[in-house]
Tab-separated table of C-alpha atoms in Angstrom:
chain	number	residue	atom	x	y	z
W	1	UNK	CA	0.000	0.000	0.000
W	2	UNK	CA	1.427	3.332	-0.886
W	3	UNK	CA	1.043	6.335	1.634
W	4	UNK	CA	3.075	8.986	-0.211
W	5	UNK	CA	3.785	10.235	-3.781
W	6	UNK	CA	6.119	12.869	-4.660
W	7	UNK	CA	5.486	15.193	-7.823
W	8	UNK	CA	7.782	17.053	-10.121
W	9	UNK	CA	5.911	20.272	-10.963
W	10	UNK	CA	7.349	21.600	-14.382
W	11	UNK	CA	6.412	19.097	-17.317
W	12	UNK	CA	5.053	16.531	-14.722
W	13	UNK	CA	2.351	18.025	-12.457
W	14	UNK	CA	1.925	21.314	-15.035
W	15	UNK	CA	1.746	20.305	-18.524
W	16	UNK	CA	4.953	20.174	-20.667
W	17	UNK	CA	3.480	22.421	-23.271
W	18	UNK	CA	2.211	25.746	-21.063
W	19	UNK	CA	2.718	25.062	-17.519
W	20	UNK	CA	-1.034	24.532	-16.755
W	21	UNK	CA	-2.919	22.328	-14.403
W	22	UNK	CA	-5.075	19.702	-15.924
W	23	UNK	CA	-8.587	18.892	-14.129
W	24	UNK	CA	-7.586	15.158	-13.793
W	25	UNK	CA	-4.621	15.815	-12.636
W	26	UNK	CA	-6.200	18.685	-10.169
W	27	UNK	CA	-9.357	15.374	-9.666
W	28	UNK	CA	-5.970	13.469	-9.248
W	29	UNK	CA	-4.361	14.960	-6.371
W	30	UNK	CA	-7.721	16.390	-4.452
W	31	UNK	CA	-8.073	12.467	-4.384
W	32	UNK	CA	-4.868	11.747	-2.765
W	33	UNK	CA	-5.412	13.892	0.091
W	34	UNK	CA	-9.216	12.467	0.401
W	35	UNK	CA	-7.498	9.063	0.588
W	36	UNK	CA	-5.329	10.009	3.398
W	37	UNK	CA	-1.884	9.656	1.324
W	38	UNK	CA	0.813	12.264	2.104
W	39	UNK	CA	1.050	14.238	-0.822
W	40	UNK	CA	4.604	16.333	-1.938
W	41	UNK	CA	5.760	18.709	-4.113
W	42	UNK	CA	9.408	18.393	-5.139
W	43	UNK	CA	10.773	21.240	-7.053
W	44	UNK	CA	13.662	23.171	-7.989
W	45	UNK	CA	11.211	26.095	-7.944
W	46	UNK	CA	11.477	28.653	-4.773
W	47	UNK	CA	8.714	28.007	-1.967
W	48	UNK	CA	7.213	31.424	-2.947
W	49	UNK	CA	6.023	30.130	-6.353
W	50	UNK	CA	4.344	27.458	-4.973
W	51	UNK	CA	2.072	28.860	-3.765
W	52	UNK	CA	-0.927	27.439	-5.980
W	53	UNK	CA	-0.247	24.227	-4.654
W	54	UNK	CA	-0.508	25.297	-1.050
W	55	UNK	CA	-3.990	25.901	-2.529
W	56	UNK	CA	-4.647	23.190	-4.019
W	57	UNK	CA	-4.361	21.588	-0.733
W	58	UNK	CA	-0.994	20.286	-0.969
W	59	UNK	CA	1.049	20.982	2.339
W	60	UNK	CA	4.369	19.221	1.776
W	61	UNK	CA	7.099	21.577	-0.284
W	62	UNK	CA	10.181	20.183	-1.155
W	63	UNK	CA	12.099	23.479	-2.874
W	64	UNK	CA	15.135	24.514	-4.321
W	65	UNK	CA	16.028	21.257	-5.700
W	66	UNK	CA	15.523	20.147	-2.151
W	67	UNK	CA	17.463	22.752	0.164
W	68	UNK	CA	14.082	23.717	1.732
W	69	UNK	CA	11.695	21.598	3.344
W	70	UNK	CA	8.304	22.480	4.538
W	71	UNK	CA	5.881	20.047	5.885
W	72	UNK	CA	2.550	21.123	6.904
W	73	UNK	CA	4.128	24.927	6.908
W	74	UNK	CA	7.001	23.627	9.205
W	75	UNK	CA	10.780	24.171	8.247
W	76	UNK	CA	12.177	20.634	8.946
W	77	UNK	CA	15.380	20.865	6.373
W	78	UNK	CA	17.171	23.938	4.994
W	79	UNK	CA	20.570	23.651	3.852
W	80	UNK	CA	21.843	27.167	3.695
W	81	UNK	CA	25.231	27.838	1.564
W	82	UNK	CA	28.548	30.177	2.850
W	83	UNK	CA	28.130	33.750	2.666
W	84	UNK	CA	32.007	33.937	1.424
W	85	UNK	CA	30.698	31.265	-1.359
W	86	UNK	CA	27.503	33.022	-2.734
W	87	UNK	CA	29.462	36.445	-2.736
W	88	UNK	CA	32.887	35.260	-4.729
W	89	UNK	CA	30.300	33.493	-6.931
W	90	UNK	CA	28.291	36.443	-7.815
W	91	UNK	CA	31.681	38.414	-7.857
W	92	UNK	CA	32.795	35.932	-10.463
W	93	UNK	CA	29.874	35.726	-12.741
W	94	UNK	CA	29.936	39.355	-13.362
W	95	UNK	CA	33.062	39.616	-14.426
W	96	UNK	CA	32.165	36.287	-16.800
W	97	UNK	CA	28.659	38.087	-17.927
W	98	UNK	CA	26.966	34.805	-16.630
W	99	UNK	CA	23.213	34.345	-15.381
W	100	UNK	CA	22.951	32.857	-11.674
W	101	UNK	CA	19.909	32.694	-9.475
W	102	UNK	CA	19.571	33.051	-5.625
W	103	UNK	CA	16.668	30.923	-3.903
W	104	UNK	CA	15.821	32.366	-0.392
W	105	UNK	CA	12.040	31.205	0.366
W	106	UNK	CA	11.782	33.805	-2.927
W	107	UNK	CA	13.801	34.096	-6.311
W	108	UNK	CA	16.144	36.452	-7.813
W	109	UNK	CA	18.772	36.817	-10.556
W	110	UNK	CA	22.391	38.640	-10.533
W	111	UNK	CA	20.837	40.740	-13.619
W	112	UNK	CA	22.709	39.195	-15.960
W	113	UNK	CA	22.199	37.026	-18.958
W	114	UNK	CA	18.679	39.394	-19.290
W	115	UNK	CA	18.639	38.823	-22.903
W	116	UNK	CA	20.419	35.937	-23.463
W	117	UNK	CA	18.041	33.412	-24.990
W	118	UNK	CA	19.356	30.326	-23.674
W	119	UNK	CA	18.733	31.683	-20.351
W	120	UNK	CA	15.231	32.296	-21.306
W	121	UNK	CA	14.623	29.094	-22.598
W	122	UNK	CA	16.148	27.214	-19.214
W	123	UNK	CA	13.876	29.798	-17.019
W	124	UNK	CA	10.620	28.823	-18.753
W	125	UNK	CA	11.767	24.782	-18.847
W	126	UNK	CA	13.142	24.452	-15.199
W	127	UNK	CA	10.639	27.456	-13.386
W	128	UNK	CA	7.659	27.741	-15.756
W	129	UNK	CA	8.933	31.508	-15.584
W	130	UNK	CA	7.964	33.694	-19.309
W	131	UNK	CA	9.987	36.444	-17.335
W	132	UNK	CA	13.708	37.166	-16.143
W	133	UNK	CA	12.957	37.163	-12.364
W	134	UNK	CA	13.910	40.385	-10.423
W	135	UNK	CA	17.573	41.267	-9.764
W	136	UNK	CA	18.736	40.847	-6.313
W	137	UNK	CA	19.879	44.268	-5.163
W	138	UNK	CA	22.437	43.262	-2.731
W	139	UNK	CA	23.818	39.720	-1.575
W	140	UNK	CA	21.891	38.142	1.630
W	141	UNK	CA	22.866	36.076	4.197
W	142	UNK	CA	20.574	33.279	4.095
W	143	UNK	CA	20.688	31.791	0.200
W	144	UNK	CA	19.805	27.959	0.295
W	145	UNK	CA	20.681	27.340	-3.407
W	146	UNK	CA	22.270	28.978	-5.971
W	147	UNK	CA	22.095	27.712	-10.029
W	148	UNK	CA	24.569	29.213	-12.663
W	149	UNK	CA	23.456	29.467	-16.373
W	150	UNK	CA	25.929	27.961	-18.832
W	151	UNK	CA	26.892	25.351	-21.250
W	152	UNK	CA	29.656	23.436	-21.107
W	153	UNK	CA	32.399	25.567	-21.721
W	154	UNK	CA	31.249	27.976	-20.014
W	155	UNK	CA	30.747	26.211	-16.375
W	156	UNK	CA	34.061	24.971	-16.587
W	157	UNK	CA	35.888	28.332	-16.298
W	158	UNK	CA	33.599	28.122	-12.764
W	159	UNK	CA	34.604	24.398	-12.441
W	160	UNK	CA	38.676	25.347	-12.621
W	161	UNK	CA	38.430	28.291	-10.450
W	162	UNK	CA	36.031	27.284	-7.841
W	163	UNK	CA	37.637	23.717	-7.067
W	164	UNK	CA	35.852	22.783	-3.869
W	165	UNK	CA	32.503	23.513	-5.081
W	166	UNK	CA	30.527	21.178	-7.441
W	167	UNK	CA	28.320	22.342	-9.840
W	168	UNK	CA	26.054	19.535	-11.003
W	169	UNK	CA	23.925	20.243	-14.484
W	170	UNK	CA	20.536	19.104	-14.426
W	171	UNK	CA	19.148	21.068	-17.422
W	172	UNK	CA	21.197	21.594	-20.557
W	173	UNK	CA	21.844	25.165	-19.681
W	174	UNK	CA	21.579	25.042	-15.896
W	175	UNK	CA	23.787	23.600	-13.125
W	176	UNK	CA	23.083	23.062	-9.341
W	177	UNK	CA	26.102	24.871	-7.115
W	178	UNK	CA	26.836	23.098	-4.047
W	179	UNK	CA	29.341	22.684	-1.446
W	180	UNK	CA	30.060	19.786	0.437
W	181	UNK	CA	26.796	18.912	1.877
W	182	UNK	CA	24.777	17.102	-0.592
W	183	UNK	CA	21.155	18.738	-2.215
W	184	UNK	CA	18.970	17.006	-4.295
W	185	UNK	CA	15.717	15.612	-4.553
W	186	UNK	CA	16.288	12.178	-2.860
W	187	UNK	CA	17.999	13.390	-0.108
W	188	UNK	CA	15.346	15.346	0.548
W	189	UNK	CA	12.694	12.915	-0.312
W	190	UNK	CA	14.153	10.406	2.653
W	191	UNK	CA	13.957	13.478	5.083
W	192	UNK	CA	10.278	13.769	4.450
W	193	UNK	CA	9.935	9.791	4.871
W	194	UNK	CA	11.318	10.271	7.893
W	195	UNK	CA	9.262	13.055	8.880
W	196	UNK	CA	6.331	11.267	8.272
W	197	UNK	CA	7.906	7.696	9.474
W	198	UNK	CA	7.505	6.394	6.140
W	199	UNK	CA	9.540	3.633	4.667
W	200	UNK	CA	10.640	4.464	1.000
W	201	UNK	CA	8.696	0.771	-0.509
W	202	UNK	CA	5.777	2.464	0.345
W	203	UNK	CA	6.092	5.847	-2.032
W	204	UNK	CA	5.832	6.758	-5.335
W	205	UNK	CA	7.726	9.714	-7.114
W	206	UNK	CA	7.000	11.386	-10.611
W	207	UNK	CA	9.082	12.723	-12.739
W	208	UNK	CA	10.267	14.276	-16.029
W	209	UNK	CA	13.645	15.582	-15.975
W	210	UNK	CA	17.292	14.625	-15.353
W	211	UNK	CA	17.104	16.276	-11.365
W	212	UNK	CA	14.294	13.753	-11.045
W	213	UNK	CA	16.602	10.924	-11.698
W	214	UNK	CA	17.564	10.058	-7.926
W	215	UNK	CA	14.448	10.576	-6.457
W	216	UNK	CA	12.184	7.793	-9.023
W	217	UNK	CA	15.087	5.712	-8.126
W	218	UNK	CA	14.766	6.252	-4.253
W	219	UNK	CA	11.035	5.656	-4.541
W	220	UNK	CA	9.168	2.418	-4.234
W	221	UNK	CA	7.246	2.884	-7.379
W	222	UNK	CA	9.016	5.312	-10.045
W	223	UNK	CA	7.219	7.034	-12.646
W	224	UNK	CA	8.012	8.761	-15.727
W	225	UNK	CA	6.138	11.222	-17.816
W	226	UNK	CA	5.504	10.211	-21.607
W	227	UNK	CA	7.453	13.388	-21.894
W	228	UNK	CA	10.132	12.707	-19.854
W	229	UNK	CA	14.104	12.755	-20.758
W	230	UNK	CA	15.478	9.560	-22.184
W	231	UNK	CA	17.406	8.742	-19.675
W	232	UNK	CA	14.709	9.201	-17.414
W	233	UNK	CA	12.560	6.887	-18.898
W	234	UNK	CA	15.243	4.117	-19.048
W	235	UNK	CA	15.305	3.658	-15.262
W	236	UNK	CA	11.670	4.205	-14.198
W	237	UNK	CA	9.981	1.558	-13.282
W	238	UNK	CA	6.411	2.797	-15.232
W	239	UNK	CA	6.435	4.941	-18.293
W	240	UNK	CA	3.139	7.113	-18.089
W	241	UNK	CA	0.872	9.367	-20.118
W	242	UNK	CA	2.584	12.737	-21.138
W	243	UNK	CA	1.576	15.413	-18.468
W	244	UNK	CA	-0.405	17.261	-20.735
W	245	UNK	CA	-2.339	14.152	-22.008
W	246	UNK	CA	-3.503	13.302	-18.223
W	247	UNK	CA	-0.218	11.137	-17.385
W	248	UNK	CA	-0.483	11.675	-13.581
W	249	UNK	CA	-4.210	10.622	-13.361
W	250	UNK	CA	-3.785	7.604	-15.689
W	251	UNK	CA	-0.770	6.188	-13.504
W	252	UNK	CA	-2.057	6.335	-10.694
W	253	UNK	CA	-5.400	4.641	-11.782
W	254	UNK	CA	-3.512	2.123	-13.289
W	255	UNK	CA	-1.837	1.069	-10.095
W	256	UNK	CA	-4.690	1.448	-8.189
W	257	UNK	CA	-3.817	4.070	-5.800
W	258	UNK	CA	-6.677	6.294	-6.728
């Protein structure tokens, strides 16, 4: 019996196509919750923009690629990065005219990389965002992940110069930056599970892109979208519906958890 499923939002829970909700999935999820199963958002979105799922009814937020957890509006994870690190960073990319974001419980951008079309693209695939978010006006203290916009040749000017920080690409134009303390969707998934006193044969996790990779294969059950990456697709254990073709609602019907 499965108590808990974990959803990607871009291109799994929000269609692929134009970020919207479907009803079944929407019929989907309200279900879920009426069936007492813990029900969690796992995102590399900041906790601010998910708000609509708050609304929806759905109380568990794992953000930032999984740096912030919330569960049932309670902070029970945040993984907070060196002031030194997200300052020589930002220093850094300015000089190198390269895009990074800052993910507090809210988002914002170093300003640059405003019309660079790759960085568009990545915003709108990874964030669902049709805008370049709001430059940050000065450097905080508190910054729980940071992502850098670049391809390959580009990151590994960052890769040479910053050599005890990993940056870890999950989109073809984005990379996570982290230092030694390990952020990513699993991790966070098996801090929820233990929240909730959950053991991991007993959840299901959806998925569509290459940051979902650890957490379908931490999950009891992993799904991927008809839309999903390749890769993706090669290690799930179900291959579902594309999200904007009812893939969530179908998949879990199928298995018999709704």
């Amino acid at each position: 019996m499965y108590k808990i499923v974990f959803f990607d939002v871009d291109g799994t829970l929000l269609s692929e196509v134009d970020r919207s909700l479907a009803a079944s999935t929407k019929e989907a999820v309200t279900a879920l919750i009426d069936n007492g199963i813990e029900v969690v958002i796992a995102t590399g979105r900041p906790h601010n923009m998910c708000q609509p799922f708050l609304e929806l009814g759905i109380d568990n937020i794992i953000s930032a690629n999984g740096a912030l957890i919330k569960c049932k509006h309670e902070t029970i994870h945040q993984s907070l990065l060196a002031p030194e690190t997200v300052r020589e960073l930002s220093e850094f990319a300015k000089l190198n005219g390269s895009g990074l974001s800052y993910f507090t419980d809210c988002l914002a951008m170093n300003g640059m990389g405003r019309q660079n079309e790759r960085v568009q693209e990545a915003l709108f695939e990874t964030l669902g965002l049709t805008q370049y978010p709001d430059a940050m006006g000065s450097l905080v203290d508190e910054v729980c992940c940071m992502c850098l916009y670049a391809d390959e040749d580009e990151a590994g000017k960052y890769v040479e110069h910053f050599p005890t920080l990993r940056f870890e690409r999950f989109h073809g134009y984005v990379l996570n930056v982290l230092e030694e303390t390990k952020v990513c969707k699993s991790t966070a998934m098996r801090k929820v599970l233990e929240h909730y006193q959950i053991d991991a044969s007993e959840s299901i996790a959806f998925g569509d892109g290459g940051n979902d990779m650890d957490m379908l294969a931490a999950a009891g059950l992993g799904i991927a979208m008809g839309n999903a990456h390749d890769a993706l697709k090669q290690q799930a254990d179900f291959i579902t519906l594309k999200s904007s073709e009812g893939g969530i609602d179908y998949a879990l019907r199928k298995f018999g958890v709704i």
